[in-house]
Every structure is written in C-alpha cells, then in structure tokens.
Short mmCIF file of C-alpha atoms (C1' of nucleotides) in Angstrom, two decimals:
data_model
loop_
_atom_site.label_atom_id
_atom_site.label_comp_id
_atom_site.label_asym_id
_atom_site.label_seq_id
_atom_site.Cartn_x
_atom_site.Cartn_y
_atom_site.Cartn_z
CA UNK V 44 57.72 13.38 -35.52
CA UNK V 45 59.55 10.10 -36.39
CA UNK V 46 57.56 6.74 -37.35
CA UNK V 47 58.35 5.70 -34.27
CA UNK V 48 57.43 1.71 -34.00
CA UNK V 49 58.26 -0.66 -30.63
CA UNK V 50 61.39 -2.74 -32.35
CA UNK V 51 60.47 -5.65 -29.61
CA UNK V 52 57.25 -6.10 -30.52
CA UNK V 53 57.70 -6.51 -34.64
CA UNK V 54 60.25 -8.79 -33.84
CA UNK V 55 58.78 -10.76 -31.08
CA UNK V 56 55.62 -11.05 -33.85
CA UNK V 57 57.99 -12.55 -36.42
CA UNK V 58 59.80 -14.67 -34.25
CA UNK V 59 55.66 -16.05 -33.67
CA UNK V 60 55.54 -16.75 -37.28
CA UNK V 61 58.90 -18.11 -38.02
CA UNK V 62 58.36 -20.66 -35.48
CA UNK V 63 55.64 -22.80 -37.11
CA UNK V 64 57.83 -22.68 -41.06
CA UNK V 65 60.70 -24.65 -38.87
CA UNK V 66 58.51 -26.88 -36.86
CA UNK V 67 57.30 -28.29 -40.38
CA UNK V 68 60.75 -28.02 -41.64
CA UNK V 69 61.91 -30.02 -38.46
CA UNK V 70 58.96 -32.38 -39.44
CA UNK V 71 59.67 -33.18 -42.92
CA UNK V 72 63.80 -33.51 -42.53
CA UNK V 73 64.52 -34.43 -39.01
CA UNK V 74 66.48 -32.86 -36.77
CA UNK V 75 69.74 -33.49 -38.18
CA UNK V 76 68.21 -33.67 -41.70
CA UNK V 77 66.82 -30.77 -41.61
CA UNK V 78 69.97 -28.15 -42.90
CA UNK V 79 70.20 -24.61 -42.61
CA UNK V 80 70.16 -24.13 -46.34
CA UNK V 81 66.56 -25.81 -46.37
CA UNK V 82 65.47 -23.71 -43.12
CA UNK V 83 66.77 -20.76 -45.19
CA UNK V 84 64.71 -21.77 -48.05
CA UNK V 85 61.29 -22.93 -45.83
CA UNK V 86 61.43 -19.20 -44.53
CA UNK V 87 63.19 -16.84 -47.07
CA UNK V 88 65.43 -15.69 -44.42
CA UNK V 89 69.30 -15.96 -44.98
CA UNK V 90 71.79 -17.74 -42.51
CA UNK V 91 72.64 -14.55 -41.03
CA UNK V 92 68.97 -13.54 -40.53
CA UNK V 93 68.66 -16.87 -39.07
CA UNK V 94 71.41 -16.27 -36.23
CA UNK V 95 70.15 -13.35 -35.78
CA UNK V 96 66.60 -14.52 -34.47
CA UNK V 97 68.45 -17.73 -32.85
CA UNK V 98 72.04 -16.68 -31.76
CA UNK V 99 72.33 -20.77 -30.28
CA UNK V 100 71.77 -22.09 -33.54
CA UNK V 101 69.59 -24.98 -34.64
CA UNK V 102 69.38 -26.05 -31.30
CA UNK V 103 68.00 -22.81 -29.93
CA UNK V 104 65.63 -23.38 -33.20
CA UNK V 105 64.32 -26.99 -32.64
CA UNK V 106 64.12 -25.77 -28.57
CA UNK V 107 61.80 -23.04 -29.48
CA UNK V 108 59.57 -25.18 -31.26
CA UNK V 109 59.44 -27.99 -29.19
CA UNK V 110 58.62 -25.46 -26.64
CA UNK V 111 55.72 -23.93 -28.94
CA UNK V 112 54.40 -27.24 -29.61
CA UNK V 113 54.51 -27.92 -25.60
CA UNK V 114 52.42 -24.66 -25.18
CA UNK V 115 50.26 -25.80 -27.75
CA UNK V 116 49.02 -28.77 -25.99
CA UNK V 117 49.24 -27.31 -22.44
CA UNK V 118 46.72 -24.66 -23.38
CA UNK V 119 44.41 -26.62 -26.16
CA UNK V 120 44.90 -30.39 -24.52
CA UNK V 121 46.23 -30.65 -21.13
CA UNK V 122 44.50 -28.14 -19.24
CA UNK V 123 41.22 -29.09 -20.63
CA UNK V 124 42.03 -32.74 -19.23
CA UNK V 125 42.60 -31.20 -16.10
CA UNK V 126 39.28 -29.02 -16.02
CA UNK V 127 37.32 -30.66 -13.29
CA UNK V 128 34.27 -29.52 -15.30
CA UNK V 129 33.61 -32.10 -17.37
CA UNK V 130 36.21 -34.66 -18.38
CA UNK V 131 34.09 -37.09 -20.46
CA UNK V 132 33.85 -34.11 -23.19
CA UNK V 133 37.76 -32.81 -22.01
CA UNK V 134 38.90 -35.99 -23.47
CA UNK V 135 36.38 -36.56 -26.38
CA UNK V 136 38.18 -32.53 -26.69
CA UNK V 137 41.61 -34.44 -26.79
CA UNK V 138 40.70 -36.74 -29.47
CA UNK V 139 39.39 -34.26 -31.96
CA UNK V 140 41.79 -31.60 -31.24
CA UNK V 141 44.31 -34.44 -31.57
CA UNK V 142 43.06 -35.52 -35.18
CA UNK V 143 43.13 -32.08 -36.12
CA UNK V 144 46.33 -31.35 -34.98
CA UNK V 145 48.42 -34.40 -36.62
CA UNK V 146 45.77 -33.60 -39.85
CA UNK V 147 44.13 -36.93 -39.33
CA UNK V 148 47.30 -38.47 -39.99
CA UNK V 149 49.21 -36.94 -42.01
CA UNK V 150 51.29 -34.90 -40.05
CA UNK V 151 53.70 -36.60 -38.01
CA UNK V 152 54.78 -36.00 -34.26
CA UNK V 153 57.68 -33.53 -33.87
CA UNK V 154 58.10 -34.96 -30.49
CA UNK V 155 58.33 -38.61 -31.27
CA UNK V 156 60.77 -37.65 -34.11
CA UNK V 157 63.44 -36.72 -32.33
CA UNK V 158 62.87 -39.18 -29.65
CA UNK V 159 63.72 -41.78 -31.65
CA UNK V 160 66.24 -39.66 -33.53
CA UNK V 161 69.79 -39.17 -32.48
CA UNK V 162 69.17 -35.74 -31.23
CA UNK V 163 67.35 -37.38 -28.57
CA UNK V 164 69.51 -36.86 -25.60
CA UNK V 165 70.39 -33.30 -26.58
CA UNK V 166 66.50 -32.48 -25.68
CA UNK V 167 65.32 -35.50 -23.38
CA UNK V 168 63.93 -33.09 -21.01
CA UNK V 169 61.72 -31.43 -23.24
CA UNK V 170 60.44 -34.92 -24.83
CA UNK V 171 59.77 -36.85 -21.78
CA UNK V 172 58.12 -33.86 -20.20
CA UNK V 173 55.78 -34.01 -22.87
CA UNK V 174 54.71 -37.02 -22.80
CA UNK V 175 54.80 -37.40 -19.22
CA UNK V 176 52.16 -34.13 -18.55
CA UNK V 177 50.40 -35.83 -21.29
CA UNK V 178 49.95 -39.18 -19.83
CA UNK V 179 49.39 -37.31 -16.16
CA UNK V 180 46.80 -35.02 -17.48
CA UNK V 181 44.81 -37.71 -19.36
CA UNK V 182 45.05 -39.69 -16.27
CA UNK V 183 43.56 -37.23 -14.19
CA UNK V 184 40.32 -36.88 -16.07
CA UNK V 185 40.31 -40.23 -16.60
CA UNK V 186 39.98 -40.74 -12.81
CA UNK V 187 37.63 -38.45 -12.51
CA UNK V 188 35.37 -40.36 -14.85
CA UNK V 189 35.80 -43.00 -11.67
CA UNK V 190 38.37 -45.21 -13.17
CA UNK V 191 40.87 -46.09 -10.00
CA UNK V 192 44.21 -44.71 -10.12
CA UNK V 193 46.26 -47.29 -11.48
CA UNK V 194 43.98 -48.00 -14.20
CA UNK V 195 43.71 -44.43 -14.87
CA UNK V 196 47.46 -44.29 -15.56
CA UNK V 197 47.88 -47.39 -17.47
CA UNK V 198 45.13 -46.54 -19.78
CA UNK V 199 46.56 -43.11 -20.39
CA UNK V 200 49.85 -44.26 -21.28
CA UNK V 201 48.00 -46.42 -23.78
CA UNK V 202 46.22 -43.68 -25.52
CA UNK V 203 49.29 -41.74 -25.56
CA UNK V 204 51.65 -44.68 -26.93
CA UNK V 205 48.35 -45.78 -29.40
CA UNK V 206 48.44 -41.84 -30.64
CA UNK V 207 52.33 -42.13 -31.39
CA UNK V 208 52.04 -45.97 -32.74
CA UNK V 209 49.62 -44.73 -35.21
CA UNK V 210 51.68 -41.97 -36.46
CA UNK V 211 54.56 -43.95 -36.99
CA UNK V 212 52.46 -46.69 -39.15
CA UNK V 213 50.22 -44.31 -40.75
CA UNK V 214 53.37 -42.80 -41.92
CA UNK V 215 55.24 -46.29 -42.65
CA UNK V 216 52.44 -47.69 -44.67
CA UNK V 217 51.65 -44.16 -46.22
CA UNK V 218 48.29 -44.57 -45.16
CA UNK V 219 46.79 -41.83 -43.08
CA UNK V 220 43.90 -43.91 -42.26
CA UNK V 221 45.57 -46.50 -39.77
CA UNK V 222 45.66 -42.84 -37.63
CA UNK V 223 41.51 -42.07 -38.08
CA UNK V 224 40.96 -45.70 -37.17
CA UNK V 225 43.49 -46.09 -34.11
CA UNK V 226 41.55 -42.62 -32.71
CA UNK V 227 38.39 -44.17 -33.23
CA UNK V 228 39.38 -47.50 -31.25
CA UNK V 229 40.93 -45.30 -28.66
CA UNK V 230 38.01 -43.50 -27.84
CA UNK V 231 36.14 -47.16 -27.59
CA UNK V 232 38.89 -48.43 -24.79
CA UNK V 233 39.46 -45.02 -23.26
CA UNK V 234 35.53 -44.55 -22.33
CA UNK V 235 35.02 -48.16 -21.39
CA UNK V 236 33.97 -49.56 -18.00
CA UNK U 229 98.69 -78.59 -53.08
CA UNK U 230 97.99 -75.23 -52.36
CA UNK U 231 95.59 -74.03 -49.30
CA UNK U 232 92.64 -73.11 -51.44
CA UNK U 233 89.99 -72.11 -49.87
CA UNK U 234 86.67 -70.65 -51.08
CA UNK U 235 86.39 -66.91 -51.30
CA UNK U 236 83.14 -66.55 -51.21
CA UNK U 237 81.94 -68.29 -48.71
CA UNK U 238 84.55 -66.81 -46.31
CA UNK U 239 83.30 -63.32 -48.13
CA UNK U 240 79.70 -64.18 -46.69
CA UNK U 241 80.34 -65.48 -43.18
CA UNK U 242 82.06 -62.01 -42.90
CA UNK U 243 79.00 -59.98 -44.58
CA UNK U 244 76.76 -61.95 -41.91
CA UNK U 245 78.69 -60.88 -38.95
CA UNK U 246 78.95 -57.67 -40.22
CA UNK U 247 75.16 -56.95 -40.78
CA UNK U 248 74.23 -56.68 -37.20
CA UNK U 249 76.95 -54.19 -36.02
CA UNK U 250 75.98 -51.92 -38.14
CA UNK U 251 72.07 -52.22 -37.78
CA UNK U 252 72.83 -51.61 -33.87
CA UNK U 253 74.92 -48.37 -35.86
CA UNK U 254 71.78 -47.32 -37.70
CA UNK U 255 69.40 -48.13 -34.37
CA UNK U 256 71.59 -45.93 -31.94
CA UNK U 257 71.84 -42.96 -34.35
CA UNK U 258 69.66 -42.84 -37.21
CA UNK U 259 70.09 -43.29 -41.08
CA UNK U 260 71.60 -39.58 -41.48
CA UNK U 261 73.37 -40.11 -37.57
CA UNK U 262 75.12 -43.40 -38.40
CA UNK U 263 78.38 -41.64 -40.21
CA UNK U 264 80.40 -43.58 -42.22
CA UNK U 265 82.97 -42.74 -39.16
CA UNK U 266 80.91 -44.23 -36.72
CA UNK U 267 80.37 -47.43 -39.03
CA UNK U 268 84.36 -47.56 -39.16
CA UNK U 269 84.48 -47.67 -35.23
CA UNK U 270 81.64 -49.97 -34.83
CA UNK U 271 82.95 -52.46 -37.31
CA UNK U 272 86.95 -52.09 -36.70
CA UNK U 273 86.85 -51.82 -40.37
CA UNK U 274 88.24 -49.04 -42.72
CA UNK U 275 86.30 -46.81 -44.98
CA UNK U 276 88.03 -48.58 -48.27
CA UNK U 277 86.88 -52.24 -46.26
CA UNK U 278 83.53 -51.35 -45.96
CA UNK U 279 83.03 -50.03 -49.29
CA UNK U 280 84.62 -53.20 -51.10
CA UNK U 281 81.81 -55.27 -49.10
CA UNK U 282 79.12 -52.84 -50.03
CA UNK U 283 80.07 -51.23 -53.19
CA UNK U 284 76.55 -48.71 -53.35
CA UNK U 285 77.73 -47.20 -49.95
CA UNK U 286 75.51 -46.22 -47.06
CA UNK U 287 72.39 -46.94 -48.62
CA UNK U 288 73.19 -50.50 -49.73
CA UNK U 289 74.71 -51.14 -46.18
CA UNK U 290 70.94 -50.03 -44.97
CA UNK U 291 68.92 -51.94 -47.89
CA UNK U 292 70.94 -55.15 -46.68
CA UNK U 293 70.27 -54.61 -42.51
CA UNK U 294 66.58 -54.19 -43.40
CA UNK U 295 66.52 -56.90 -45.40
CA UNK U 296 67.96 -59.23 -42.80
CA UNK U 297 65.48 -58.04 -39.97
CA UNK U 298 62.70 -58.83 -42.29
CA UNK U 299 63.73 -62.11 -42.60
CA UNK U 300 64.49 -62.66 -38.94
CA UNK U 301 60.88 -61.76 -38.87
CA UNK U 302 59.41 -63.38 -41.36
CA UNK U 303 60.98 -66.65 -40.12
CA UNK U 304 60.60 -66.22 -36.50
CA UNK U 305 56.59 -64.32 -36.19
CA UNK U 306 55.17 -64.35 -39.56
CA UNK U 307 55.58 -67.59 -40.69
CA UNK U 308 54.61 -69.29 -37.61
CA UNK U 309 51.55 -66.73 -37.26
CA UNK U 310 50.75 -67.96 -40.76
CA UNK U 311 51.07 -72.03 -39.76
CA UNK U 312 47.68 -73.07 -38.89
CA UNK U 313 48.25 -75.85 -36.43
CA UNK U 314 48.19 -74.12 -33.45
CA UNK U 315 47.23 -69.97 -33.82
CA UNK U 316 47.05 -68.99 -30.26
CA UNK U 317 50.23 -70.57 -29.50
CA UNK U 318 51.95 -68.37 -32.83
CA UNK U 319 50.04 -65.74 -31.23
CA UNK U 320 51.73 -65.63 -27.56
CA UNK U 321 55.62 -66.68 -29.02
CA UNK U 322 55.09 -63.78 -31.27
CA UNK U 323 54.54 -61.56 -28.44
CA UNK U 324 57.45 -63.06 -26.54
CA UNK U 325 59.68 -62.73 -29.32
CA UNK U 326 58.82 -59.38 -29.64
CA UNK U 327 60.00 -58.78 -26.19
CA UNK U 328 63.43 -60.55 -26.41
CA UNK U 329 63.73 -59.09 -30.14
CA UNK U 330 63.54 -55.28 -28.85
CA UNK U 331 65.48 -56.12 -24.89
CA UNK U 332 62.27 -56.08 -23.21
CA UNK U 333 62.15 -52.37 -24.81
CA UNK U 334 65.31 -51.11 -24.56
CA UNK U 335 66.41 -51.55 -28.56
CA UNK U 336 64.25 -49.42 -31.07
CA UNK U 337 62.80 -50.47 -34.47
CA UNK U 338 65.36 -49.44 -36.95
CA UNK U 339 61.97 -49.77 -39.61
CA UNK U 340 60.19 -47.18 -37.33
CA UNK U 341 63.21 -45.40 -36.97
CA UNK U 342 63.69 -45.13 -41.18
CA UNK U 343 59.98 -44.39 -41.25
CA UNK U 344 59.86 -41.54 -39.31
CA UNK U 345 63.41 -39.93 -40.82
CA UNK U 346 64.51 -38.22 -43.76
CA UNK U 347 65.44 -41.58 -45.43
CA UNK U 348 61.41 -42.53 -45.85
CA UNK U 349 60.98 -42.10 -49.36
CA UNK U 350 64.17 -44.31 -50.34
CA UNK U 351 63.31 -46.76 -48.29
CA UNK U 352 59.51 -46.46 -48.90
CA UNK U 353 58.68 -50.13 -50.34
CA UNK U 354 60.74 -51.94 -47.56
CA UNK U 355 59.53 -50.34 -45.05
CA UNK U 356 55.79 -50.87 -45.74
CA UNK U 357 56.29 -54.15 -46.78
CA UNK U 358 57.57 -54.83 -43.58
CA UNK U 359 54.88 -53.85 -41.46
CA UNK U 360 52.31 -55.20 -44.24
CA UNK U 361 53.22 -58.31 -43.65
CA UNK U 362 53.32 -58.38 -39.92
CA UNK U 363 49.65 -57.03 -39.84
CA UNK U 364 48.61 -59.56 -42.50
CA UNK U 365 50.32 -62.97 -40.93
CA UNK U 366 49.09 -61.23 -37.32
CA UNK U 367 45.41 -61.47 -39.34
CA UNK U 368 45.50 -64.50 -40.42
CA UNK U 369 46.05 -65.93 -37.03
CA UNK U 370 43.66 -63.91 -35.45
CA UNK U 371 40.90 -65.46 -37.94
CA UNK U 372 42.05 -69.05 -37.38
CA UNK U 373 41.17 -68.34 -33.74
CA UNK U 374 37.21 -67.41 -34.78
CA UNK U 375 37.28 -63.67 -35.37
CA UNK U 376 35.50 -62.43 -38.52
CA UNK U 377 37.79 -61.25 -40.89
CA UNK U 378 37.24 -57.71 -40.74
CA UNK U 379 38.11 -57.40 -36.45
CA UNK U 380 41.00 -59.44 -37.14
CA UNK U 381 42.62 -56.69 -39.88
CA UNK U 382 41.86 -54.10 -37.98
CA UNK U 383 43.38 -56.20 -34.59
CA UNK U 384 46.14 -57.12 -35.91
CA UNK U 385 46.69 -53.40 -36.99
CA UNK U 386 46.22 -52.26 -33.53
CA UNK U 387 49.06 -54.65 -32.46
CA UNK U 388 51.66 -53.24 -34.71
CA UNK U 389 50.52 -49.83 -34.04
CA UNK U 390 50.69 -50.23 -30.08
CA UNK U 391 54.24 -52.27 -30.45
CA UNK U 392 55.72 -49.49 -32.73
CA UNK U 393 54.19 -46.67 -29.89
CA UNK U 394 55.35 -48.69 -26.77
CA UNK U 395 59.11 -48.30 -28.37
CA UNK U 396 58.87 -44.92 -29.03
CA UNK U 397 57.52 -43.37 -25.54
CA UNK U 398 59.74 -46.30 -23.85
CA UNK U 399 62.48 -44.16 -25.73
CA UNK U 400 61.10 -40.84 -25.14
CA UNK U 401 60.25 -41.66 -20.90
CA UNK U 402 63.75 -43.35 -20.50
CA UNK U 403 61.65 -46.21 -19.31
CA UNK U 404 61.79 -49.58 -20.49
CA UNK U 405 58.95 -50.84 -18.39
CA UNK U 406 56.64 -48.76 -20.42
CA UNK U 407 57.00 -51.96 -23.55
CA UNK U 408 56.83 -54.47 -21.27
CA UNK U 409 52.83 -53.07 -19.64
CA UNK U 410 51.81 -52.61 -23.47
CA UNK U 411 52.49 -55.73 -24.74
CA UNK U 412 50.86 -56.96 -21.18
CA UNK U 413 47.87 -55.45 -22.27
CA UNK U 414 47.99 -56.37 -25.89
CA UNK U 415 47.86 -60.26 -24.82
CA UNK U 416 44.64 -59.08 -23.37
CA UNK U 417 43.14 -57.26 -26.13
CA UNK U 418 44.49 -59.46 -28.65
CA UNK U 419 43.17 -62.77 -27.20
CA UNK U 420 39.45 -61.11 -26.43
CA UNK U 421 36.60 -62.68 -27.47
"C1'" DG R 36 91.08 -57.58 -48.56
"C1'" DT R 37 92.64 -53.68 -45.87
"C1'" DC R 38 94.67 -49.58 -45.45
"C1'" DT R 39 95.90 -44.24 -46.09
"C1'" DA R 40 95.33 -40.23 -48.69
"C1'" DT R 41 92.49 -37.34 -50.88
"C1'" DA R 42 88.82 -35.41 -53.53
"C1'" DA R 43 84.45 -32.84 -53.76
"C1'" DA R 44 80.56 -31.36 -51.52
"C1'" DG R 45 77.78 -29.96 -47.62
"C1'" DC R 46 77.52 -28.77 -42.91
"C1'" DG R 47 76.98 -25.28 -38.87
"C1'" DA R 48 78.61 -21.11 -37.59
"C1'" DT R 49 80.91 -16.40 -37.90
"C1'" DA R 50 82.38 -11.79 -39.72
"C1'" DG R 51 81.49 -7.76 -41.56
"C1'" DA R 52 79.46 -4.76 -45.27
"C1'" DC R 53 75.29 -2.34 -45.92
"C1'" DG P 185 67.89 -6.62 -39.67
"C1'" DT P 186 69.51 -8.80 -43.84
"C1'" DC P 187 72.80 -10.04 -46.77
"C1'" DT P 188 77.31 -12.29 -48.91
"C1'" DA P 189 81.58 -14.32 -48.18
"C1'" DT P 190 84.13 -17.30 -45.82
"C1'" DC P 191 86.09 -20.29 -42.14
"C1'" DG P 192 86.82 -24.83 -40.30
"C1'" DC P 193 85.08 -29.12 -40.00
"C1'" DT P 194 82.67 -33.37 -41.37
"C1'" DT P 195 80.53 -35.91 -44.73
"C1'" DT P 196 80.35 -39.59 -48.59
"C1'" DA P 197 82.98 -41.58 -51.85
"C1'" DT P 198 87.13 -42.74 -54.68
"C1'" DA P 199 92.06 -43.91 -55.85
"C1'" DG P 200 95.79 -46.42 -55.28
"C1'" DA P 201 99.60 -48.48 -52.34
"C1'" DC P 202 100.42 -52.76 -50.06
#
DNA sequence: GTCTATAAAGCGATAGAC
DNA sequence: GTCTATCGCTTTATAGAC
C-alpha cells in the first residue's frame, strides 16, 4: 500500500496560500516594482518553483490575486449589499469589514495601485470591474434604504472614491488616521436623508 | 565683439521647458515605468543630454518635477486660499483650477501616483508636504468663512481625500466624468453651513 | 551641449539536473 | 516539485568623441 495522496489537492492548497504572500508583495512594491527575486524571497520559493505554480509569469501572478481579492469582496462585501434583508446593517457590514480589511489604514488598495500604475491597461478589466460591482452593489442597498436611483448611484461612487481617496492620503501623509476618520464621515453622508 | 550670450540663463529657459515633458513621462507611467528610454523619446534629448542637465539622474529629474507642481500650487490654490480678502471666492477658483489642472480628470496626480509606488519612502517629505499644505491653506479658508476650527481641518481633509479618490476611480472606470460629479459635490459639502 | 558606445547590474523567463 | 545556471534583454549610469 503506497502513501497515496491527491497531487491536485496539495497543490491547489498551496497555490491558496501563496496567493495572499504576493498580494502583499504586489502591495508593498508595485506591480512593476515588485521583482521576482523579492517574490522569491516573500515566499521561499525559487524562480523555477514560481513558474511552475504560474507558467504566464507575473502577470498570471498579479491576475490571480486581483482575482482573489475580487472574490474576497464579492463574498464578504458585495453580496451582503445586495441581500435584500437588511441593507442599513449590509452597509454598516461594508464599512467595518472595509476598515478591517485595509487595517484601518494601513494597508493600501491593490486595486487602486495598479490603476494608477503603468500596468494599468494590461488588467483594466479586472480594475474597473471592481469598482464598478462595487459602486452597483452599494447602490443597490442604498436604494433600498429609499434613496432614488440616481442619488443612490452618485452617493455610491462617493463612498467608493472617499474609500480610495483616503488610502492614498493616509498613505501620503503616513497617517493611518485620515482612513478611520474618512470611514467615519462616510457612514454620516452615506446614511443621511 | 563677440556674440556673448549668458549661459545660464539660456541653461534655465531650457530646464523650464524641460520639466513638464517629463512630469507628463512620470504621470503616464510611473516613477519605476518612466525609463530613462522613454524620457529620451519624450524629450528628443539623449541619455548623455539629460544627465548633464540633471547630474543625480532619475531621482533628481523627479525631486525637480515635484518641486515645480508644488509651486504651481502653492501659487495658484494655496496662497490665494490663504489671502483673506475674499475666502469663498479662493474657495470656488481652487476648485476650478483643480479641474483645468487635472483635464477635467483625465491627467493623474503624479504626488498620488509617487505615494502609492515603490518610490514612497524617497520621496516621503515632498510628498506629505504637499498635501499638508493643501489641507492647511484649504483650512484656513474654510475658518475665514465661520466654521470652527476643528470642522474646517477635518473639511478641508475630506477635500483632498475626495480629489485624490475622484482621480484614481476616474482612472480605474476609464471615465473622466466620474472627477467632474465629485468635485460637483464637493462645492456642496464644502460650502455647507 | 549633444551625441554614441559601453559598462555593470537587474530584469523576466527558460532549460534541465535532481 | 524545487533547484541552479543561464539566456537575452533592459535598465541606470558613465566615458569620451565631437
């Protein structure tokens, strides 16, 4: 009797935990900054390792991680916002899980990154897909607070912008607390009349 | 009598023209993006060129676009923000210099752009002086039009945060329009009671 | 002051041993 | 599946002709 173990499995598990080491990697450097030698040191795997989990490359890398981050928020933001149930408490969900998610600040938005890097156009459709289901989820539980369509949009595409704004300053100013206070304001306008 | 001309003066008009190629360099591609090939192209100057004009290289080149951005700023919004005759009117031709500074949303902050890259940390104390001084000249309008001091700070911070957001989801969506409804509805909040 | 040539290092990616 | 060695290319920066 051989130790017989599923190959696909193990491997699909550390692909799962590789993921999250580049996203921060990604993070910290950029997309262009961030070199294979330092991915190779963030996850003690050598180049060839490396190619062998991600034949494309560091695109295929940065693509699978923008795609984790995407299922991320689909499962622990969006479709909350979407829940018919109760969308005062989906989006007061958003907020927190949003303030834990960017660690109150001082984690920065792998999404916004690139978009204003110059690896935006190799992943556009990821990025504005993003923020686009973000905007049209918030909206929708927005309008079911009874806020009229248009204003439902507009003030989700300020939350969403505000978030991002507030990330880039917190991290300009090297103060993580511009982030904790733009969340509190946004709950103020996002909850108004 | 010989043609003698002044060498550094012509030296400077040159520098000055040269400055804003390559910050639209920098903008389109990023600190680690903007190659020293690209620069050449850009310019229609040679490597050995560009390096007599800035001796410290790509970094120096950088250090000098910031600086002249901060003082298109600081001469065109903060100081007037910061002249007390007539603060709502600094207010609104700040706004609309915003717009025609970053095309109505189509050009990026290069200082949001260095802030969330790799370059950061060696351009750290630029780049938070920079938006330091917008929030505190924003502020000190904001209180010369009857706000207690505290709500204008933390205003004026929301500004610069939602200005610095707008560009980056107008960037990420492909969609201009998305600056020109945020700083429609920063008029508003700004100019609340 | 502008150019070409070149150096030295780092990059992404590949090949092949184990 | 992981490694080392290496390829080919690009990078920043310098040297020196003109």
């Amino acid at each position: 009797m051989k130790t017989l173990r599923p190959p696909a499995a193990k491997a699909t598990t550390d692909r799962a935990a590789l993921l999250p080491l580049l996203g921060e990697v990604f993070r910290a450097h950029g997309y262009e900054g961030a070199s294979l030698a330092l991915i190779s040191a963030a996850t003690g795997l050598g180049k060839g390792s490396l190619y062998h989990f991600f034949p494309g490359g560091k695109k295929q890398m940065a693509e699978e991680v923008l795609a984790e981050i995407d299922g991320w928020f689909e499962a622990n933001i969006f479709a909350p916002l979407r829940d018919p149930s109760d969308p005062r408490a989906a989006i007061a969900a958003m907020l927190s899980g949003v303030d834990s998610y960017f660690r109150s600040g001082h984690r920065v938005c792998l999404v916004g990154v690139i978009a204003l890097g110059h690896a935006r156009d190799e992943f556009a459709a990821p990025v504005n897909d993003y923020f686009a289901r973000w905007q049209d989820a918030l909206a929708v539980a927005l309008r079911r607070c009874g806020l009229p369509a248009a204003t439902a949009r507009r003030r989700a595409e300020d939350a969403v912008l505000s978030i991002q704004g507030a990330l880039v300053l917190a991290r300009a100013r090297n103060d993580a607390a511009v982030f904790t206070r733009a969340l509190s304001d946004l709950k103020t306008r996002l909850m108004a009349a």
